[in-house]
Short mmCIF file of C-alpha atoms in Angstrom, two decimals:
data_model
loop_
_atom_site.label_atom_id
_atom_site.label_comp_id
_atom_site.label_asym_id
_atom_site.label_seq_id
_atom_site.Cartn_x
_atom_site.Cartn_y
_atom_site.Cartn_z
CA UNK A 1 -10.49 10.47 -26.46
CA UNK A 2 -10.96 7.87 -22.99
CA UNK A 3 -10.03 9.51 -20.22
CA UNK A 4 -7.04 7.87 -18.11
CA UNK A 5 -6.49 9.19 -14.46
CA UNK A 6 -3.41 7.87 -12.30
CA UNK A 7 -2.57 8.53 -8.74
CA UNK A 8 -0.29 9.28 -7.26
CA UNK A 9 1.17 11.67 -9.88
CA UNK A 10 4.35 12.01 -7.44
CA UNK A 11 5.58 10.00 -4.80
CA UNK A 12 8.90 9.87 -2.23
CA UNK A 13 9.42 6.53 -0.32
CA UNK A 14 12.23 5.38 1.80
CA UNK A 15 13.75 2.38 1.31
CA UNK A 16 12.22 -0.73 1.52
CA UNK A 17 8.72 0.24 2.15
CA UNK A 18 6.22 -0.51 -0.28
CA UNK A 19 3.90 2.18 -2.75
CA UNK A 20 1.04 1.36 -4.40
CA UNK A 21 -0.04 3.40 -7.42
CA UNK A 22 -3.38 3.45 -9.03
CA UNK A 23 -4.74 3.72 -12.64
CA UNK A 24 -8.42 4.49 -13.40
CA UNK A 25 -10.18 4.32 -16.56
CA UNK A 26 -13.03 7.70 -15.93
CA UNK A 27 -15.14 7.04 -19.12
CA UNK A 28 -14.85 3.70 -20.02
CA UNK A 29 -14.69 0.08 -19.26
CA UNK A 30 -10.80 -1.19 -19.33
CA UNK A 31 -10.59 -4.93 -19.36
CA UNK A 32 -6.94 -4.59 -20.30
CA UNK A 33 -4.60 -1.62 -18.88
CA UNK A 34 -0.68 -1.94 -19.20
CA UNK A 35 2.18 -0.75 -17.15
CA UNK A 36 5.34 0.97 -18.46
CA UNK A 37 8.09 2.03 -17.25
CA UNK A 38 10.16 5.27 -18.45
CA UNK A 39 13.88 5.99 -17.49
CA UNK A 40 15.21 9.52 -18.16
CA UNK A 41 15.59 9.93 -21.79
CA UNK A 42 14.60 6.36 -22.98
CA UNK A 43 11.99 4.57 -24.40
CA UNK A 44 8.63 2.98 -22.43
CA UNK A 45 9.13 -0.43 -21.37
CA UNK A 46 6.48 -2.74 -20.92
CA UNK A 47 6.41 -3.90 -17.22
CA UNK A 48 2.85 -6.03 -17.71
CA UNK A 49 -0.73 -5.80 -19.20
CA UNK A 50 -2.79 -6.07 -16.57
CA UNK A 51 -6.04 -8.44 -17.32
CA UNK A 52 -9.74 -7.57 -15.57
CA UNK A 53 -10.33 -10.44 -13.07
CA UNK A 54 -7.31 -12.76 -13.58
CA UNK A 55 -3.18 -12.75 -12.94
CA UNK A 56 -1.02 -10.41 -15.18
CA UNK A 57 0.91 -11.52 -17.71
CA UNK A 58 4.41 -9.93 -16.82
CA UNK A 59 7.34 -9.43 -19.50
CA UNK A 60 10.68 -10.92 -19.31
CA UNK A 61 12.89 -9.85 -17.20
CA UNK A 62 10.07 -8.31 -14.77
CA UNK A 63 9.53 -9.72 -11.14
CA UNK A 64 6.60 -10.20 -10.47
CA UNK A 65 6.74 -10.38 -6.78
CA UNK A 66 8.42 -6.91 -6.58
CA UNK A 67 5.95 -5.45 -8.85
CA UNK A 68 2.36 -6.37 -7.68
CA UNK A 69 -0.59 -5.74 -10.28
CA UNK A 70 -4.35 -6.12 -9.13
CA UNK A 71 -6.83 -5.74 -11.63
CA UNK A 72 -10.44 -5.86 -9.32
CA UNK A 73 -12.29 -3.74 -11.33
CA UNK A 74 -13.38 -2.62 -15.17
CA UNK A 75 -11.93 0.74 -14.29
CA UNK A 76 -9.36 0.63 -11.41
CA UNK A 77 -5.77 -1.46 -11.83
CA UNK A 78 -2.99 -1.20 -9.43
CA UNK A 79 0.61 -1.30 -9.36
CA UNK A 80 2.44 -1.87 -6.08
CA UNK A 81 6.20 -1.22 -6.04
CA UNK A 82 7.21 -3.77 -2.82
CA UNK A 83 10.47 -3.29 -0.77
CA UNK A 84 11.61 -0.30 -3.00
CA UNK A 85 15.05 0.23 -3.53
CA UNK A 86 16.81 3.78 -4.62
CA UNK A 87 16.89 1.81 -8.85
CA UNK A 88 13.06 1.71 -8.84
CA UNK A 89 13.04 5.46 -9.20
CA UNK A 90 11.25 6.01 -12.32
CA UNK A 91 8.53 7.29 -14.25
CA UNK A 92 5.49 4.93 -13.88
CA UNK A 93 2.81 5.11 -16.56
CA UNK A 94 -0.46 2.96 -17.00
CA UNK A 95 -2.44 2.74 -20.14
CA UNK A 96 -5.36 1.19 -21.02
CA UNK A 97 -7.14 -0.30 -24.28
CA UNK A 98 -9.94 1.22 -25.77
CA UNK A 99 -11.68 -0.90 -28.26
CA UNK A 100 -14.14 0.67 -29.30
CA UNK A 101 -11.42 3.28 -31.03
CA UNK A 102 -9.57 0.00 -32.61
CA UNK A 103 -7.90 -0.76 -30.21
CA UNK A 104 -6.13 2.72 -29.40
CA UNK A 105 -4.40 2.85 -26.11
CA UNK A 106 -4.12 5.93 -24.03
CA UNK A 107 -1.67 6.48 -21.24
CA UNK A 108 -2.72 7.90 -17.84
CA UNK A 109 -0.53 11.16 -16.44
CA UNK A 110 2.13 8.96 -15.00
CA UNK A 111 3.84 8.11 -11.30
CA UNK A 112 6.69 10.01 -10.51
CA UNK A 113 8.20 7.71 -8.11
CA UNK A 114 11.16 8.56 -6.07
CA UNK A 115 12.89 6.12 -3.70
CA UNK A 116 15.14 7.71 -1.11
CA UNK B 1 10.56 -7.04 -30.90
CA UNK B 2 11.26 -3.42 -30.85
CA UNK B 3 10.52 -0.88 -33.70
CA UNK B 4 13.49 0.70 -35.11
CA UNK B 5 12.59 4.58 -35.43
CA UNK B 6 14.68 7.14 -37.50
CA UNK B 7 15.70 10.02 -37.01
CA UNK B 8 16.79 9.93 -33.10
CA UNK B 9 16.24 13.71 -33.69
CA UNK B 10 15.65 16.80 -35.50
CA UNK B 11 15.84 20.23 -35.23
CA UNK B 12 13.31 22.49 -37.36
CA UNK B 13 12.21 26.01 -37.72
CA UNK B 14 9.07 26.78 -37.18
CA UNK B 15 6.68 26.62 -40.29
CA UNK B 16 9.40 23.51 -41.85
CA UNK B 17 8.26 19.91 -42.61
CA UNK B 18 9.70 16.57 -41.07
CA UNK B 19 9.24 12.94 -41.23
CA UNK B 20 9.73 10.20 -38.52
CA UNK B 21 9.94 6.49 -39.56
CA UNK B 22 9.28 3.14 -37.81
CA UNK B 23 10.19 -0.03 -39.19
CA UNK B 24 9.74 -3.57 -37.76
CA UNK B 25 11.16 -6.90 -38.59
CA UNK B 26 8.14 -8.25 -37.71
CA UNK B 27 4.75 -8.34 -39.15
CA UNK B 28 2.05 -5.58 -37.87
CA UNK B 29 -0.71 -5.36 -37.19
CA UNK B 30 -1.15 -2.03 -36.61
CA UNK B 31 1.15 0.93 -35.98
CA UNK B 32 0.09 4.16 -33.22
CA UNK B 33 1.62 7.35 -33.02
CA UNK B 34 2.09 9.53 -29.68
CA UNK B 35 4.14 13.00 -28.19
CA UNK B 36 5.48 12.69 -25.45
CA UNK B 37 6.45 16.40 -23.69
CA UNK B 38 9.58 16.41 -21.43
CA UNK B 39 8.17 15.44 -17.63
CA UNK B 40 4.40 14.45 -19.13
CA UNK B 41 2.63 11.17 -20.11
CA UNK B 42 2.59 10.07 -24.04
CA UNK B 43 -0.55 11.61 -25.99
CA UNK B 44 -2.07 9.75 -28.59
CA UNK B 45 -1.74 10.93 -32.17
CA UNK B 46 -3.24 8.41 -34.26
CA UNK B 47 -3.63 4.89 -35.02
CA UNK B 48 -3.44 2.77 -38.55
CA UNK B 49 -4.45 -0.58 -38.94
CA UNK B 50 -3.20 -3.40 -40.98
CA UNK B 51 -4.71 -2.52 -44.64
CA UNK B 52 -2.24 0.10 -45.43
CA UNK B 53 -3.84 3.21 -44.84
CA UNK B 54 -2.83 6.49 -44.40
CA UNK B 55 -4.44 9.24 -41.96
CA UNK B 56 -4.60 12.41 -41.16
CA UNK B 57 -4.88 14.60 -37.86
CA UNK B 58 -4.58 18.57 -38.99
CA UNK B 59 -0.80 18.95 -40.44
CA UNK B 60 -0.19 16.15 -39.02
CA UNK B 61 -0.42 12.79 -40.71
CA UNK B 62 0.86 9.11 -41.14
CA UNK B 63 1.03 5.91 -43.67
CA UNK B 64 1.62 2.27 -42.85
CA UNK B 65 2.40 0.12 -45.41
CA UNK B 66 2.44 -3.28 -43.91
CA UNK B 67 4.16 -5.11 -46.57
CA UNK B 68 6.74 -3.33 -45.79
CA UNK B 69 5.92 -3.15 -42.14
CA UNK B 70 6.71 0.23 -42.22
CA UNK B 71 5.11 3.44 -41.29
CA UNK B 72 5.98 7.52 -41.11
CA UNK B 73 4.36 10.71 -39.26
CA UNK B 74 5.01 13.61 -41.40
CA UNK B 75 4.44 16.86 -39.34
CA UNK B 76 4.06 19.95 -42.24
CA UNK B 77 4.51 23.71 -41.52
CA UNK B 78 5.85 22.78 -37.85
CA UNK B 79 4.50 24.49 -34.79
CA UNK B 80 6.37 25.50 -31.77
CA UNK B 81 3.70 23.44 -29.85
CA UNK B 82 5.16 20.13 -31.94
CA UNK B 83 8.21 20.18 -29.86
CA UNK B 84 8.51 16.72 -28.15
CA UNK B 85 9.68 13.19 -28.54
CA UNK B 86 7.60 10.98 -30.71
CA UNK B 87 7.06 7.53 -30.17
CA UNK B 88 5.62 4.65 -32.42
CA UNK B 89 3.98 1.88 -31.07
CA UNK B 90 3.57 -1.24 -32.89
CA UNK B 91 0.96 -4.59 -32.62
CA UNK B 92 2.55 -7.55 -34.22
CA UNK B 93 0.46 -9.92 -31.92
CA UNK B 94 -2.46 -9.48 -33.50
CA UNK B 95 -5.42 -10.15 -30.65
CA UNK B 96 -5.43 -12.70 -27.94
CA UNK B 97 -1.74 -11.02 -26.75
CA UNK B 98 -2.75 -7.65 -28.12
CA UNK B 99 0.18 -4.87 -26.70
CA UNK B 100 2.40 -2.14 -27.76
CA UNK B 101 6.17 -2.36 -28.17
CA UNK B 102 7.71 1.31 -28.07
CA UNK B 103 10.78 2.34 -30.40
CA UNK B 104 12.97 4.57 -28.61
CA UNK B 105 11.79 7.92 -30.10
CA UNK B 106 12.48 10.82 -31.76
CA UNK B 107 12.83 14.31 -30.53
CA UNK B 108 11.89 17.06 -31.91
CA UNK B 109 12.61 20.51 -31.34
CA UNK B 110 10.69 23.39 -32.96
CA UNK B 111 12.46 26.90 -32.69
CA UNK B 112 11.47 30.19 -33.77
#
């Protein structure tokens, strides 16, 4: 299957600093890649899908000026996590579309992200 | 709107069969399939698309029948290695909006 790579796989952050995580597509051309976000034991939540060359399209409840999503490139979207508080701890995971397998998404290794 | 999945969990011994469900009160478009290990990204399993198919992936397959909006992994003679939490995720968008709501899982634990 595509090949999705996400850095950092880990991260610790203080406080209200910012941390930007990245999501490349190795083999293929993404024009769409999603972000999700996991909590211990529950389900993946849709944070935004992430569009090649225009804004993201964010989900309810979402804010998009805490989460920043920059998608320059076929192959390279970004996440930034601004002014991070201890409840953004999570599991970040970014995914991206694969037509030419119908549509099948596949999920990079995921952002361990830590806010102290 | 978020897939209903059943069971929230079963516990097998290896070389026993199990199915997993997803339903949607919605109409689909197509229905994917992933594992999820504890601490790891999901892994794709498989994908069905509207036309109510049913595939396989070694003793692992899955239906969808879209009138229904239903679909269901079974998993025969269980392996150790199937141990994990399954996840469907459903496409009742259709194309311009194309995404993947996730039902809240399944896990499933393999012993020997």
């Amino acid at each position: 299957g595509a090949v999705v790579s996400q850095h950092p796989s880990w991260v610790i952050c203080k406080s209200g600093t910012s941390v930007k995580i990245e999501c490349r597509s190795l083999d293929f051309q993404a024009t769409t890649m999603f972000w999700y976000r996991q909590f211990p034991k529950q389900s993946l939540m849709l944070m935004a899908t992430s569009n090649e060359g225009s804004k993201a399209t964010y989900e309810q409840g979402v804010e998009k000026d805490k989460f920043l999503i920059n998608h320059a490139s076929l192959t390279l979207s970004t996440l930034t996590v601004t002014s991070a508080h201890p409840e953004d701890s999570s599991f970040y995971i970014c995914s991206a579309r694969f037509p030419p397998a119908g549509n099948t998404i596949y999920f990079g290794e995921g952002s361990w992200l830590t806010v102290v | 709107q978020q897939p209903v999945q059943s069971p929230q969990a079963v516990i097998l011994r290896e070389g026993e069969d199990a199915v997993i469900n997803c339903s949607s009160s919605k109409a689909l478009y197509s229905v994917h399939w992933y594992r999820q290990k504890h601490g790891e990204a999901p892994v794709f399993l498989m994908i069905l698309l509207k036309g109510g198919e049913q595939k396989g992936h070694e003793k692992i397959s899955a239906s969808f029948n879209e009138k229904k909006q239903q679909s269901s992994l079974y998993l025969t003679a269980s392996q150790l290695s199937y141990s994990g939490t399954y996840f469907c995720g459903t496409d009742d968008s259709g194309g311009s909006n194309y995404k993947l709501t996730f039902g809240k899982g399944t896990l499933l634990t393999v012993n020997p």
